[in-house]
CSV table of C-alpha atoms in Angstrom, one decimal:
chain,number,residue,atom,x,y,z
A,174,MET,CA,22.9,-38.4,7.1
A,175,ALA,CA,23.2,-34.5,7.5
A,176,SER,CA,20.3,-33.8,5.2
A,177,VAL,CA,17.7,-36.0,7.0
A,178,ARG,CA,15.9,-33.9,9.4
A,179,GLN,CA,15.7,-34.8,13.0
A,180,TRP,CA,11.7,-34.9,14.1
A,181,SER,CA,10.6,-35.0,17.6
A,182,ILE,CA,7.2,-36.2,19.4
A,183,ARG,CA,5.9,-33.5,22.6
A,184,LEU,CA,3.4,-34.3,24.6
A,185,VAL,CA,1.4,-30.7,25.4
A,186,PRO,CA,-1.8,-30.3,27.1
A,187,GLU,CA,-4.2,-28.8,24.8
A,188,SER,CA,-5.0,-25.9,27.0
A,189,ASN,CA,-1.2,-24.7,26.0
A,190,PRO,CA,-1.5,-21.6,24.7
A,191,SER,CA,1.8,-22.7,22.9
A,192,VAL,CA,0.0,-24.9,20.7
A,193,PRO,CA,-1.0,-23.6,17.7
A,194,ASN,CA,-4.9,-23.9,16.2
A,195,CYS,CA,-5.4,-26.8,13.9
A,196,THR,CA,-5.6,-24.9,10.1
A,197,ARG,CA,-5.8,-28.4,8.5
A,198,VAL,CA,-8.0,-30.9,10.2
A,199,HIS,CA,-7.1,-34.1,8.2
A,200,GLU,CA,-9.8,-37.1,9.1
A,201,SER,CA,-7.1,-39.8,7.5
A,202,PRO,CA,-4.3,-40.9,9.2
A,203,GLY,CA,-1.0,-39.7,7.9
A,204,VAL,CA,2.6,-41.2,6.9
A,205,LEU,CA,5.8,-38.6,7.6
A,206,PHE,CA,8.7,-39.8,5.7
A,207,SER,CA,12.2,-39.2,4.2
A,208,LEU,CA,13.3,-38.0,0.8
A,209,GLY,CA,16.9,-37.8,2.4
A,210,GLY,CA,19.9,-39.6,3.2
A,211,PHE,CA,21.2,-42.1,0.0
A,212,SER,CA,17.9,-42.0,-1.6
A,213,LEU,CA,19.1,-40.1,-4.5
A,214,ASN,CA,21.0,-43.8,-6.0
A,215,PHE,CA,18.1,-45.8,-7.7
A,216,PHE,CA,19.0,-48.7,-5.8
A,217,HIS,CA,18.5,-46.8,-2.5
A,218,ALA,CA,15.5,-45.2,-4.1
A,219,PHE,CA,13.2,-48.5,-3.6
A,220,THR,CA,15.6,-50.4,-0.3
A,221,ASP,CA,14.9,-46.8,1.4
A,222,VAL,CA,12.1,-44.9,0.5
A,223,ILE,CA,9.8,-46.9,-2.0
A,224,VAL,CA,9.7,-50.7,-0.3
A,225,PRO,CA,9.6,-49.5,3.3
A,226,LEU,CA,6.7,-46.9,2.1
A,227,PHE,CA,4.9,-49.5,0.3
A,228,ALA,CA,4.9,-51.7,3.5
A,229,THR,CA,4.0,-48.6,5.2
A,230,ALA,CA,1.5,-47.0,4.1
A,231,ARG,CA,-0.4,-50.0,1.9
A,232,PRO,CA,-2.3,-51.4,4.4
A,233,PHE,CA,-4.1,-47.8,4.4
A,234,ASN,CA,-6.0,-48.7,1.1
A,235,ARG,CA,-4.9,-45.4,0.0
A,236,ASP,CA,-6.7,-43.6,2.8
A,237,ALA,CA,-3.1,-42.4,4.4
A,238,GLU,CA,-2.1,-38.6,3.6
A,239,LEU,CA,1.6,-38.9,3.0
A,240,LEU,CA,4.0,-36.4,4.4
A,241,ALA,CA,7.4,-36.1,2.6
A,242,THR,CA,10.5,-34.3,4.6
A,243,ASP,CA,13.6,-33.3,2.9
A,244,TYR,CA,12.4,-33.1,-0.5
A,245,GLN,CA,15.0,-31.8,-3.4
A,246,PRO,CA,13.8,-30.7,-6.1
A,247,TRP,CA,17.4,-29.5,-7.7
A,248,VAL,CA,17.7,-33.7,-8.7
A,249,ALA,CA,14.6,-33.7,-10.7
A,250,SER,CA,16.4,-34.9,-13.1
A,251,VAL,CA,18.1,-38.0,-11.9
A,252,HIS,CA,15.1,-40.0,-9.9
A,253,LYS,CA,11.9,-39.4,-10.9
A,254,ILE,CA,10.4,-42.4,-9.0
A,255,VAL,CA,12.0,-40.1,-5.8
A,256,THR,CA,12.0,-37.0,-7.2
A,257,GLN,CA,8.9,-36.3,-8.8
A,258,ALA,CA,6.9,-37.8,-4.8
A,259,LEU,CA,4.9,-34.5,-4.8
A,260,SER,CA,3.6,-35.1,-7.6
A,261,SER,CA,-0.3,-36.7,-7.9
A,262,ASP,CA,0.8,-38.3,-11.1
A,263,HIS,CA,3.0,-40.6,-9.8
A,264,PRO,CA,2.1,-43.9,-10.7
A,265,VAL,CA,3.1,-45.0,-7.0
A,266,LEU,CA,2.3,-42.5,-5.1
A,267,LYS,CA,-1.2,-42.9,-6.5
A,268,LEU,CA,-2.2,-46.5,-6.0
A,269,LEU,CA,-0.8,-45.3,-2.1
A,270,SER,CA,-2.4,-42.7,-1.5
A,271,ARG,CA,-5.3,-40.9,-3.4
A,272,TYR,CA,-4.2,-37.3,-1.7
A,273,ASN,CA,-1.1,-34.9,-3.2
A,274,VAL,CA,1.6,-35.4,-0.9
A,275,VAL,CA,2.4,-32.6,1.4
A,276,ASN,CA,5.4,-31.4,1.2
A,277,ILE,CA,5.9,-30.6,4.8
A,278,ASP,CA,9.1,-28.7,4.7
A,279,ASP,CA,7.7,-25.9,2.8
A,280,GLU,CA,4.4,-26.0,5.2
A,281,GLN,CA,6.6,-25.3,8.4
A,282,LYS,CA,8.9,-22.8,7.3
A,283,SER,CA,5.8,-20.7,5.5
A,284,GLY,CA,4.0,-20.7,8.8
A,285,ARG,CA,0.9,-21.3,6.6
A,286,GLU,CA,-0.6,-24.2,7.8
A,287,THR,CA,-0.9,-26.6,11.1
A,288,HIS,CA,-2.1,-30.0,9.9
A,289,CYS,CA,-3.8,-31.8,13.0
A,290,PHE,CA,-4.4,-35.6,12.6
A,291,SER,CA,-5.9,-38.3,15.1
A,292,SER,CA,-3.1,-41.0,13.6
A,293,LEU,CA,0.3,-40.0,11.9
A,294,THR,CA,3.0,-42.7,11.6
A,295,LEU,CA,6.5,-41.0,12.0
A,296,GLY,CA,9.2,-42.9,10.0
A,297,LEU,CA,9.1,-45.8,7.6
A,298,LYS,CA,8.9,-49.3,8.7
A,299,GLY,CA,8.9,-52.9,6.8
A,300,ARG,CA,12.5,-52.3,5.3
A,301,GLY,CA,13.9,-56.1,5.9
A,302,GLN,CA,17.5,-57.4,6.6
A,303,THR,CA,18.8,-57.9,3.4
A,304,GLU,CA,18.9,-55.3,0.7
A,305,LEU,CA,15.3,-55.5,-1.5
A,306,SER,CA,13.3,-57.5,1.1
A,307,ILE,CA,10.7,-56.3,3.6
A,308,ASN,CA,10.3,-57.5,7.7
A,309,SER,CA,8.2,-59.8,7.7
A,310,SER,CA,8.0,-59.1,11.3
A,311,GLU,CA,6.2,-55.4,10.8
A,312,SER,CA,4.3,-56.2,7.5
A,313,ASN,CA,2.2,-58.7,6.1
A,314,TYR,CA,3.2,-58.0,3.0
A,315,ARG,CA,6.2,-59.5,0.9
A,316,MET,CA,8.5,-58.3,-2.4
A,317,ARG,CA,6.0,-60.8,-4.5
A,318,ASP,CA,2.8,-58.6,-3.4
A,319,PHE,CA,5.3,-55.3,-4.0
A,320,GLN,CA,6.5,-56.5,-8.1
A,321,GLN,CA,2.4,-57.0,-8.1
A,322,PHE,CA,1.5,-53.5,-6.6
A,323,LEU,CA,4.6,-51.4,-9.5
A,324,LYS,CA,3.0,-54.6,-12.4
A,325,THR,CA,-0.2,-52.8,-11.8
A,326,ALA,CA,1.3,-49.4,-11.3
A,327,TYR,CA,3.3,-49.4,-14.4
A,328,ASN,CA,0.8,-51.1,-16.1
A,329,LEU,CA,3.7,-54.2,-17.3
A,330,LYS,CA,1.5,-57.0,-18.6
A,331,LYS,CA,4.5,-60.4,-18.7
A,332,THR,CA,4.1,-62.4,-15.4
A,333,THR,CA,6.2,-65.1,-16.1
A,334,ALA,CA,9.7,-65.5,-18.2
A,335,ILE,CA,9.5,-68.1,-21.3
A,336,LYS,CA,9.7,-71.2,-20.9
A,337,LEU,CA,12.0,-72.7,-23.4
A,338,GLN,CA,11.0,-76.3,-24.8
A,339,ARG,CA,13.8,-79.3,-24.4
A,340,PRO,CA,13.7,-80.9,-26.9
A,341,ALA,CA,11.6,-78.4,-29.1
A,342,ALA,CA,7.6,-79.5,-29.0
A,343,SER,CA,7.2,-78.3,-32.4
A,344,ALA,CA,8.0,-75.9,-35.2
A,345,ALA,CA,6.9,-72.7,-33.4
A,346,ALA,CA,8.4,-73.7,-30.5
A,347,ALA,CA,11.8,-73.8,-32.0
A,348,ARG,CA,11.2,-70.5,-33.0
A,349,GLN,CA,10.8,-68.9,-29.5
A,350,LYS,CA,13.5,-66.6,-29.1
A,351,PRO,CA,14.0,-65.2,-25.4
A,352,ARG,CA,14.7,-61.6,-24.8
A,353,LEU,CA,17.8,-60.1,-23.7
A,354,LEU,CA,18.2,-57.2,-22.3
A,355,ILE,CA,22.0,-55.8,-21.7
A,356,ILE,CA,22.1,-52.5,-19.7
A,357,SER,CA,24.2,-50.0,-20.7
A,358,ARG,CA,26.2,-47.1,-19.2
A,359,MET,CA,27.4,-43.9,-20.1
A,360,HIS,CA,30.0,-42.6,-17.6
A,361,SER,CA,31.2,-45.6,-15.5
A,362,ARG,CA,31.6,-49.4,-15.5
A,363,THR,CA,31.1,-49.8,-19.3
A,364,PHE,CA,30.6,-52.4,-21.7
A,365,THR,CA,33.1,-51.2,-24.2
A,366,ASN,CA,32.2,-54.4,-26.0
A,367,VAL,CA,28.6,-54.2,-25.9
A,368,GLY,CA,28.1,-54.7,-29.7
A,369,GLN,CA,30.1,-58.2,-29.5
A,370,ILE,CA,27.9,-59.0,-26.4
A,371,ALA,CA,24.6,-58.5,-28.3
A,372,LYS,CA,26.0,-60.7,-31.7
A,373,LEU,CA,27.1,-63.6,-29.4
A,374,CYS,CA,23.7,-63.8,-27.5
A,375,ARG,CA,21.9,-62.5,-30.8
A,376,ASP,CA,23.4,-64.8,-33.8
A,377,GLU,CA,24.8,-67.6,-31.6
A,378,LEU,CA,22.6,-67.8,-28.7
A,379,GLY,CA,19.5,-67.7,-30.4
A,380,TYR,CA,18.3,-64.7,-28.2
A,381,GLU,CA,16.4,-61.5,-29.6
A,382,VAL,CA,18.6,-58.6,-27.7
A,383,THR,CA,18.0,-55.1,-26.4
A,384,VAL,CA,21.0,-52.9,-25.5
A,385,ALA,CA,19.0,-50.0,-23.1
A,386,GLU,CA,20.5,-47.6,-20.7
A,387,PRO,CA,17.9,-47.0,-17.8
A,388,TYR,CA,15.6,-43.6,-19.2
A,389,GLU,CA,14.9,-41.0,-17.0
A,390,ASP,CA,11.4,-42.1,-17.5
A,391,THR,CA,11.1,-45.0,-15.3
A,392,SER,CA,7.8,-45.8,-16.7
A,393,ARG,CA,9.3,-46.4,-20.4
A,394,TYR,CA,12.0,-48.6,-19.0
A,395,ALA,CA,9.8,-50.9,-16.4
A,396,ARG,CA,7.9,-51.8,-19.9
A,397,VAL,CA,11.4,-52.7,-21.2
A,398,VAL,CA,12.6,-54.7,-18.4
A,399,ASN,CA,9.2,-56.5,-17.8
A,400,SER,CA,9.1,-57.8,-21.5
A,401,CYS,CA,12.1,-59.5,-21.1
A,402,ASP,CA,13.4,-62.8,-19.9
A,403,VAL,CA,16.7,-62.2,-19.3
A,404,MET,CA,18.6,-59.1,-17.5
A,405,VAL,CA,22.6,-58.3,-17.8
A,406,GLY,CA,24.3,-55.8,-16.4
A,407,VAL,CA,27.6,-54.9,-15.0
A,408,HIS,CA,27.2,-54.1,-10.7
A,409,GLY,CA,25.4,-50.8,-10.3
A,410,ALA,CA,21.9,-49.7,-9.6
A,411,GLY,CA,20.6,-50.1,-12.9
A,412,LEU,CA,20.4,-54.0,-11.5
A,413,THR,CA,17.5,-52.9,-9.0
A,414,ASN,CA,15.4,-52.5,-12.5
A,415,MET,CA,14.9,-56.1,-11.6
A,416,VAL,CA,12.2,-55.7,-9.8
A,417,PHE,CA,10.2,-55.1,-13.1
A,418,LEU,CA,11.4,-58.4,-14.7
A,419,PRO,CA,8.6,-61.2,-14.6
A,420,GLU,CA,9.0,-64.4,-13.1
A,421,LYS,CA,11.3,-66.8,-13.2
A,422,ALA,CA,13.5,-64.7,-15.4
A,423,VAL,CA,17.1,-64.5,-15.0
A,424,VAL,CA,19.5,-62.1,-14.0
A,425,ILE,CA,22.8,-61.6,-14.7
A,426,GLN,CA,25.3,-59.7,-12.7
A,427,VAL,CA,28.6,-59.1,-13.9
A,428,VAL,CA,31.1,-58.4,-11.2
A,429,PRO,CA,34.1,-55.6,-12.2
A,430,VAL,CA,37.6,-56.6,-9.9
A,431,GLY,CA,37.4,-55.0,-6.7
A,432,LEU,CA,33.6,-54.9,-6.1
A,433,ASP,CA,32.7,-59.2,-5.7
A,434,ARG,CA,32.7,-58.7,-1.7
A,435,ASP,CA,28.8,-57.2,-1.7
A,436,SER,CA,27.7,-58.1,-5.2
A,437,ALA,CA,25.6,-61.0,-4.4
A,438,ALA,CA,24.2,-59.7,-0.8
A,439,LEU,CA,23.1,-56.5,-3.1
A,440,PHE,CA,21.7,-58.4,-6.2
A,441,GLY,CA,21.7,-62.1,-5.8
A,442,GLU,CA,20.3,-62.6,-2.1
A,443,PRO,CA,17.1,-60.2,-3.1
A,444,ALA,CA,16.5,-62.1,-6.2
A,445,GLY,CA,15.1,-65.0,-4.8
A,446,GLY,CA,12.3,-62.7,-2.8
A,447,LEU,CA,11.2,-61.4,-6.3
A,448,GLY,CA,11.1,-64.6,-8.0
A,449,VAL,CA,13.8,-64.4,-10.3
A,450,SER,CA,17.5,-66.6,-11.0
A,451,TYR,CA,20.6,-65.2,-10.2
A,452,LEU,CA,23.5,-65.6,-12.2
A,453,GLU,CA,27.0,-63.6,-11.4
A,454,TYR,CA,29.9,-63.2,-13.5
A,455,LYS,CA,33.2,-62.6,-12.0
A,456,ILE,CA,35.6,-60.7,-14.4
A,457,GLY,CA,39.1,-61.4,-15.0
A,458,LYS,CA,41.8,-58.6,-14.4
A,459,GLU,CA,42.2,-58.7,-18.6
A,460,GLU,CA,38.7,-57.6,-18.6
A,461,SER,CA,39.0,-54.8,-16.5
A,462,SER,CA,40.3,-51.6,-17.8
A,463,LEU,CA,42.5,-51.1,-14.6
A,464,ILE,CA,44.8,-53.6,-16.4
A,465,ASP,CA,46.0,-50.7,-18.7
A,466,LYS,CA,46.5,-48.6,-15.3
A,467,PHE,CA,48.0,-50.9,-13.2
A,468,PRO,CA,50.7,-53.8,-13.2
A,469,ALA,CA,48.6,-57.1,-12.8
A,470,ASP,CA,50.8,-57.8,-9.7
A,471,ASP,CA,49.7,-54.5,-8.1
A,472,ASP,CA,47.3,-54.2,-4.9
A,473,VAL,CA,44.3,-53.1,-7.4
A,474,PHE,CA,43.9,-56.6,-8.5
A,475,GLU,CA,45.1,-58.9,-5.5
A,476,LYS,CA,44.5,-57.0,-2.4
A,477,PRO,CA,41.6,-54.6,-2.9
A,478,TRP,CA,40.7,-54.4,1.0
A,479,VAL,CA,44.5,-53.0,1.3
A,480,VAL,CA,42.8,-50.2,-1.4
A,481,GLU,CA,40.1,-49.8,0.6
A,482,LYS,CA,41.8,-48.6,3.6
A,483,ARG,CA,43.4,-45.4,1.7
A,484,GLY,CA,39.8,-43.9,2.2
A,485,VAL,CA,36.2,-44.4,0.2
A,486,LYS,CA,37.0,-41.7,-2.4
A,487,VAL,CA,40.3,-43.5,-3.6
A,488,PHE,CA,38.2,-46.7,-3.8
A,489,ARG,CA,35.2,-45.5,-5.8
A,490,SER,CA,37.8,-43.4,-8.1
A,491,ILE,CA,38.9,-46.4,-8.8
A,492,TYR,CA,36.6,-49.5,-8.9
A,493,PHE,CA,33.4,-47.5,-9.4
A,494,ASP,CA,34.0,-43.9,-11.3
A,495,GLY,CA,37.6,-45.9,-13.1
A,496,GLN,CA,36.7,-48.8,-14.3
A,497,ASN,CA,35.2,-50.4,-17.4
A,498,VAL,CA,34.7,-53.8,-18.9
A,499,THR,CA,35.5,-55.7,-22.1
A,500,LEU,CA,34.0,-58.7,-22.0
A,501,ASP,CA,36.0,-62.2,-22.3
A,502,LEU,CA,33.1,-63.6,-24.9
A,503,ALA,CA,34.2,-67.3,-24.6
A,504,ARG,CA,34.8,-67.5,-20.9
A,505,PHE,CA,31.2,-65.1,-20.8
A,506,ARG,CA,29.4,-67.6,-23.2
A,507,PRO,CA,28.5,-70.9,-20.1
A,508,THR,CA,26.9,-68.3,-18.0
A,509,LEU,CA,24.7,-67.4,-20.6
A,510,LEU,CA,24.4,-70.9,-21.6
A,511,LYS,CA,23.3,-71.6,-18.1
A,512,ALA,CA,20.6,-68.5,-18.3
A,513,LEU,CA,19.0,-70.2,-21.4
A,514,GLU,CA,18.9,-73.9,-19.5
A,515,LEU,CA,16.9,-72.0,-16.5
A,516,LEU,CA,14.4,-71.2,-18.9
A,517,ARG,CA,14.3,-74.3,-19.7
A,518,GLN,CA,13.5,-75.3,-16.1
C-alpha cells in the first residue's frame, strides 16, 4: 500500500489567495480512484478496482469524469484491463464514462491545470465483504448487473450454459457437446499432464476441449471463456475469468497442496453471486511436484501453517511459485462427471 497516494480534503474560503484559479471547470461530477495497491494482479484488478469502479461510476450513466491516480505505465504489458485505463478505447472505461480518463498525478506534477468540480467522489465504494462482490448497502447494483455490463463491454454472446438432456430427447441432443476450457499456466502451478487431462475430457467424457493460457488481450480471452460451459483451472488469478462465463456454467478450482485455506472464499463464495456452479478438487500430495522435493511426512504437506510462520516469502516460494500439478485422472474423473450432472439440472 506504500504505492497508494493519500489525498485530503481542505475547506478554504474562496477569497483565500492560496487557492489557484480554475483552468478547467467541469460541469460533470468527478470520481477519483487509485490504480495502485494490489491491482497489478488480475484478481485484485477486479476485486479492488474494476468492480467497485463499476459500483461507483455506473449510477452517473456515463456522465462522470474519471480521475486516475497511482497510474504505473511500466506495467502496461501485464494487465491491460487496469493499465490501459487512461485509454479512451478501453471497452470497460467507454461504458463507464463518455470522457477520457484524466491522469491526475501528471496534471498535478506539471501544474498545467487546476480542475474544478462542483461534485467529486473520492475513492471507490461498493466493494463487498467477500471477494468479487458488491456491498448492497452502498450500491443498488449486484454482481449479475456487473456481468451484464461486461457482456455488453466485450460483446459476449452466450448468456446461458448448455443444458444437457437426460436421457437424450433426440439424436441432435445426443450430439450436443459441452465446451470445457482448461486454463493453462506457464510459470507455476501448471498442469504437467494437460494433454492427458484434455484427452480424458474429450475422448471419454464427451467434452469439446479448449486449452488456453489467459491472453494479454482481455477482450479476446473473455470471448473464449464466455463460449464455454465448464472452466477448469489451478488456484490463481486466472480463475477470475469466471466473471465472463455464461449463467449456469460450472467452474472447477483445482487446489494445490497448502493453498486450501482460502480457496473457497476467493472463488467458491463469489461463484454463487455470478450465477455459476462451483466445484473444488483438492489434490493429494502425490499429485504435487513438491513430493519430489520434500519427504511425504514433511511439514510442507502435513502442517502448512507451520511453514507459513517462516514468512510470506518462504510460503509463497514453496506453494505458489514452486509447485506444479500432475492430476490423478482416475481421482479427478468424478469431479468432471459432477460438472456434467450440474449441466443436466
